[in-house]
Amino acid sequence: MRFDLVDLQLFVAVAETRSITAGAARMHLALASASERIKRLEVALGVALLKRGRRGVELTSAGESLLDHARIVLHNVDALRGDLAAFASGARASVHLLANTSGISEYLPKALAAFLAEHPRISIDVEERESGEIARAIASGAADLGLAAEHALPEGIERIPFSEDRLVLVVPRQDELAGRRQVDFREVVSRDFVGLVTSSALHAHVSGHAAKLGARLRFRARLNNFDAIGQMVAAGIGVAVMPEVAGRRCARSMKIAVVRIRDSWADRRLAICARSFKALARPAQQLVEHLRKGARQLTSTSARPRP
């Protein structure tokens, strides 16, 4: 059974747009040519891939299966091209890593810097995504590795525990909540907030849970890092939700207090994830091992009693 990469690219385009016409346009093919390619693909496979209707097309069960495999094949081809191109520039390979806001801001910079220093011929392409998006990207083969909240990962994705990632409320030290150990998020949704920019994964996560309570958070300011947010909170501009590790770090130098959020969605654990760790290319496996060692160090550090 032989597959043409153009046919696979076309099929993915048709599946994503739910239209042969739109898929053909995306691939810069004539409609008749695109339609003939899809028909030949169905004949070669011996199954119907699409259900055609007046409003477009729907995937059959076989079509859904092909879509998953086609995305993986095309991702691997892109990775192959990238790795071979990297040889010309002196690099050996690259790893595509997705991480949520906490991972990118608090855990990965130091870990990745150490890894890249040890492996000068490996590069890492890091993107920030919400944990649910990371799970979908890993499942579809659109990325090599992820660092995401474990609760968002389905059973089919392999994972290695990395660290706790509890979300907390940060308030000015003089605030009435500063003396509380924990608070229900419902109690504070009507407050003024300081948060990350709207494109951040954490912003989407927190705003989504506010919406479930029937509230829309009111942001006085949006910034791009937790230190700037902490300074705004200390000045009394509003309260903020951030990872506990960031909140306690900021509290050491700023006049803010950290209050735990009682809601279950705030009690998160980060995990390194992949479709299959054994199937990863060697550079990605090396990165996994590096992050695994870092996770053990984080665990031993967090196990020490706080002063």
Coordinates of C-alpha atoms in Angstrom, one line a residue:
M1 CA 0.0 0.0 0.0
R2 CA 1.6 3.3 -1.1
F3 CA 0.7 6.8 -0.1
D4 CA 1.3 10.0 -1.8
L5 CA 2.2 12.9 0.6
V6 CA 0.1 15.3 -1.5
D7 CA -2.9 13.0 -1.1
L8 CA -2.4 12.9 2.6
Q9 CA -2.0 16.7 2.8
L10 CA -5.1 17.1 0.8
F11 CA -7.1 14.7 2.9
V12 CA -6.0 16.6 6.1
A13 CA -7.0 19.9 4.5
V14 CA -10.4 18.5 3.5
A15 CA -11.0 16.9 6.9
E16 CA -10.1 20.2 8.7
T17 CA -12.2 22.4 6.5
R18 CA -15.0 19.8 6.1
S19 CA -15.1 20.7 2.4
I20 CA -13.4 19.3 -0.7
T21 CA -13.6 22.8 -2.3
A22 CA -11.9 24.5 0.6
G23 CA -9.4 21.7 1.0
A24 CA -8.5 22.0 -2.7
A25 CA -8.1 25.8 -2.4
R26 CA -5.8 25.3 0.6
M27 CA -3.6 22.9 -1.5
H28 CA -3.8 25.1 -4.6
L29 CA -5.4 22.3 -6.6
A30 CA -8.3 22.4 -9.0
L31 CA -11.5 21.0 -7.5
A32 CA -11.8 18.3 -10.1
S33 CA -8.2 17.2 -9.5
A34 CA -8.7 17.2 -5.7
S35 CA -11.9 15.2 -6.0
E36 CA -10.2 12.6 -8.2
R37 CA -7.3 12.3 -5.7
I38 CA -9.7 11.6 -2.8
K39 CA -11.6 9.0 -4.9
R40 CA -8.4 7.3 -5.9
L41 CA -7.3 7.2 -2.2
E42 CA -10.6 5.6 -1.2
V43 CA -10.3 3.0 -4.0
A44 CA -6.7 2.2 -3.0
L45 CA -7.7 1.7 0.6
G46 CA -10.9 -0.1 -0.2
V47 CA -13.0 2.0 2.2
A48 CA -15.1 5.2 2.1
L49 CA -13.3 8.1 3.9
L50 CA -15.9 10.8 3.5
K51 CA -19.6 11.2 3.7
R52 CA -20.5 13.8 1.0
G53 CA -23.5 16.1 1.5
R54 CA -24.9 19.4 0.4
R55 CA -23.3 21.2 3.3
G56 CA -19.8 19.7 2.9
V57 CA -18.3 16.4 4.0
E58 CA -18.1 14.4 7.2
L59 CA -15.5 11.8 8.0
T60 CA -16.3 8.1 8.3
S61 CA -14.8 6.0 11.0
A62 CA -12.1 5.0 8.6
G63 CA -11.6 8.7 7.7
E64 CA -11.1 9.6 11.3
S65 CA -8.5 6.9 11.7
L66 CA -6.7 8.0 8.5
L67 CA -6.7 11.6 9.7
D68 CA -4.9 10.7 12.9
H69 CA -2.3 8.7 11.1
A70 CA -1.9 11.3 8.3
R71 CA -1.2 14.0 10.8
I72 CA 1.5 11.9 12.4
V73 CA 3.1 11.0 9.1
L74 CA 3.1 14.7 7.9
H75 CA 4.5 15.8 11.3
N76 CA 7.3 13.3 11.0
V77 CA 8.1 14.4 7.5
D78 CA 8.3 18.0 8.6
A79 CA 10.6 16.9 11.5
L80 CA 12.7 15.0 9.0
R81 CA 13.0 18.0 6.7
G82 CA 13.9 20.2 9.7
D83 CA 16.5 17.9 11.0
L84 CA 18.2 17.5 7.6
A85 CA 18.1 21.2 7.1
A86 CA 19.7 21.6 10.5
F87 CA 22.7 19.5 9.4
A88 CA 23.6 22.3 7.0
S89 CA 23.6 24.9 9.8
G90 CA 25.7 22.7 12.1
A91 CA 22.8 21.6 14.3
R92 CA 22.0 17.9 14.6
A93 CA 18.3 17.8 15.6
S94 CA 15.4 19.7 17.1
V95 CA 12.7 18.9 19.6
H96 CA 9.2 20.4 19.5
L97 CA 8.0 21.0 23.1
L98 CA 4.7 22.4 24.2
A99 CA 4.2 23.7 27.8
N100 CA 1.6 25.6 29.8
T101 CA 2.2 29.0 31.4
S102 CA 3.7 27.7 34.6
G103 CA 6.0 25.4 32.8
I104 CA 7.4 28.1 30.5
S105 CA 7.7 30.8 33.2
E106 CA 8.8 28.9 36.3
Y107 CA 10.3 25.5 35.4
L108 CA 11.6 25.3 31.9
P109 CA 14.0 28.2 31.4
K110 CA 16.7 27.0 33.8
A111 CA 16.2 23.3 32.9
L112 CA 16.4 23.9 29.1
A113 CA 19.4 26.2 29.4
A114 CA 21.3 23.5 31.2
F115 CA 20.2 20.9 28.6
L116 CA 21.2 23.0 25.6
A117 CA 24.5 23.8 27.2
E118 CA 25.2 20.1 27.5
H119 CA 23.9 19.3 23.9
P120 CA 25.1 22.1 21.6
R121 CA 23.9 20.3 18.5
I122 CA 20.3 20.0 19.6
S123 CA 17.7 22.8 19.4
I124 CA 14.3 23.1 21.1
D125 CA 11.2 24.7 19.7
V126 CA 9.1 25.7 22.7
E127 CA 5.4 26.9 22.4
E128 CA 3.0 28.0 25.2
R129 CA -0.4 26.2 25.1
E130 CA -3.2 25.5 27.4
S131 CA -2.9 22.0 28.9
G132 CA -6.0 20.7 27.0
E133 CA -4.5 21.9 23.7
I134 CA -1.2 20.3 24.6
A135 CA -2.9 16.9 25.1
R136 CA -4.7 17.2 21.7
A137 CA -1.4 18.2 20.0
I138 CA 0.5 15.2 21.5
A139 CA -2.3 12.8 20.7
S140 CA -2.4 14.0 17.1
G141 CA 1.4 13.9 16.7
A142 CA 1.7 17.6 16.2
A143 CA 4.4 17.9 18.9
D144 CA 7.1 15.6 20.3
L145 CA 6.7 16.4 24.0
G146 CA 4.5 18.3 26.4
L147 CA 4.6 19.7 29.9
A148 CA 1.0 20.0 31.0
A149 CA -1.4 19.7 33.9
E150 CA -1.9 15.9 34.4
H151 CA -5.7 16.1 34.8
A152 CA -6.0 17.3 31.2
L153 CA -4.2 14.2 29.8
P154 CA -6.3 11.3 28.4
E155 CA -5.5 7.7 29.1
G156 CA -3.8 7.2 25.7
I157 CA -1.0 9.6 26.5
E158 CA 2.1 8.5 28.4
R159 CA 3.2 10.8 31.2
I160 CA 6.0 11.2 33.8
P161 CA 5.2 13.2 37.0
F162 CA 7.1 16.4 37.0
S163 CA 6.0 18.7 39.9
E164 CA 3.1 20.1 41.8
D165 CA 1.6 23.2 40.1
R166 CA -1.0 24.5 42.6
L167 CA -2.6 27.8 41.7
V168 CA -3.0 30.4 44.4
L169 CA -4.5 33.8 45.0
V170 CA -2.0 36.7 45.6
V171 CA -3.3 39.7 47.5
P172 CA -1.7 42.8 49.1
R173 CA -0.4 42.2 52.6
Q174 CA -2.9 44.7 54.0
D175 CA -5.9 43.0 52.3
E176 CA -8.6 41.4 54.4
L177 CA -7.8 38.0 52.8
A178 CA -4.1 38.2 53.6
G179 CA -4.6 36.4 56.9
R180 CA -6.6 33.5 55.4
R181 CA -5.1 30.1 54.6
Q182 CA -7.5 29.4 51.7
V183 CA -10.4 30.9 49.9
D184 CA -13.1 29.8 47.5
F185 CA -12.7 31.3 44.1
R186 CA -16.4 32.3 44.1
E187 CA -15.6 34.8 46.9
V188 CA -13.2 36.8 44.8
V189 CA -14.6 36.7 41.2
S190 CA -16.1 40.2 41.7
R191 CA -12.8 41.7 42.7
D192 CA -10.4 43.7 40.4
F193 CA -7.7 41.4 39.0
V194 CA -4.2 41.8 37.6
G195 CA -3.3 39.0 35.2
L196 CA -1.3 37.7 32.3
V197 CA -2.0 38.8 28.7
T198 CA -5.1 37.3 27.1
S199 CA -2.9 35.1 24.8
S200 CA -1.5 33.2 27.8
A201 CA -2.7 29.7 28.6
L202 CA -3.1 30.5 32.3
H203 CA -5.4 33.5 31.5
A204 CA -7.7 31.1 29.5
H205 CA -7.7 28.6 32.3
V206 CA -8.6 31.0 35.0
S207 CA -11.1 32.9 33.0
G208 CA -12.8 29.7 31.9
H209 CA -13.4 28.6 35.5
A210 CA -14.7 32.1 36.4
A211 CA -17.2 31.7 33.5
K212 CA -18.4 28.4 35.0
L213 CA -19.3 30.4 38.1
G214 CA -21.3 32.8 35.9
A215 CA -18.7 35.6 36.2
R216 CA -16.4 37.5 33.9
L217 CA -13.2 38.6 35.6
R218 CA -12.5 42.4 35.6
F219 CA -8.8 43.0 34.8
R220 CA -7.3 46.3 35.8
A221 CA -4.0 45.4 34.1
R222 CA -2.6 42.6 32.0
L223 CA 1.2 42.0 31.9
N224 CA 3.5 39.3 30.5
N225 CA 5.3 38.0 33.7
F226 CA 4.5 37.1 37.3
D227 CA 7.1 39.6 38.8
A228 CA 5.3 42.5 37.2
I229 CA 1.9 41.1 38.3
G230 CA 3.2 40.8 41.9
Q231 CA 4.3 44.5 41.9
M232 CA 0.9 45.5 40.7
V233 CA -0.8 43.5 43.5
A234 CA 1.6 44.9 46.1
A235 CA 0.5 48.4 44.9
G236 CA -3.1 47.5 45.6
I237 CA -4.2 47.5 42.0
G238 CA -6.0 44.1 42.3
V239 CA -5.6 40.5 43.2
A240 CA -4.1 37.8 41.0
V241 CA -4.0 34.1 40.3
M242 CA -0.6 32.5 39.7
P243 CA 1.4 29.3 40.4
E244 CA 2.3 28.9 44.1
V245 CA 6.0 28.6 43.2
A246 CA 5.8 32.1 41.5
G247 CA 3.6 33.6 44.2
R248 CA 6.0 32.5 47.1
R249 CA 9.0 33.7 45.1
C250 CA 7.5 37.1 44.6
A251 CA 6.3 37.3 48.3
R252 CA 9.9 37.1 49.5
S253 CA 10.6 40.6 48.0
M254 CA 7.2 42.1 47.6
K255 CA 4.4 43.2 50.1
I256 CA 2.0 40.5 49.0
A257 CA 0.4 37.4 50.6
V258 CA -0.3 34.0 49.2
V259 CA -3.7 32.4 49.8
R260 CA -4.5 28.9 48.6
I261 CA -7.6 28.5 46.3
R262 CA -9.9 25.8 47.7
D263 CA -11.4 24.9 44.3
S264 CA -10.2 21.5 42.9
W265 CA -9.1 23.0 39.6
A266 CA -6.4 25.0 41.4
D267 CA -4.7 21.8 42.7
R268 CA -2.7 20.7 39.7
R269 CA 0.2 18.5 39.0
L270 CA 2.5 19.0 36.0
A271 CA 3.6 16.0 33.9
I272 CA 6.0 15.4 31.0
C273 CA 3.9 13.7 28.3
A274 CA 4.3 12.0 24.9
R275 CA 2.4 9.6 22.7
S276 CA 5.1 7.0 23.4
F277 CA 8.4 7.8 25.1
K278 CA 10.1 4.8 23.5
A279 CA 9.1 5.9 20.0
L280 CA 10.7 9.4 20.4
A281 CA 13.8 10.3 18.5
R282 CA 17.0 10.1 20.5
P283 CA 17.2 13.9 21.1
A284 CA 13.7 14.0 22.5
Q285 CA 14.5 11.0 24.7
Q286 CA 17.6 12.8 26.0
L287 CA 15.4 15.8 26.9
V288 CA 12.9 13.6 28.7
E289 CA 15.7 12.1 30.8
H290 CA 17.0 15.6 31.6
L291 CA 13.6 16.8 32.7
R292 CA 13.0 13.6 34.7
K293 CA 16.2 14.2 36.7
G294 CA 15.0 17.8 37.2
A295 CA 11.7 16.5 38.5
R296 CA 13.4 14.4 41.1
Q297 CA 15.3 17.4 42.3
L298 CA 12.1 19.5 42.5
T299 CA 10.4 16.7 44.5
S300 CA 13.3 16.5 47.0
T301 CA 13.3 20.3 47.4
S302 CA 9.6 20.6 47.9
A303 CA 9.7 17.8 50.5
R304 CA 11.9 19.9 52.7
P305 CA 10.0 21.9 55.4
R306 CA 9.4 25.5 54.6
P307 CA 11.2 28.0 56.9

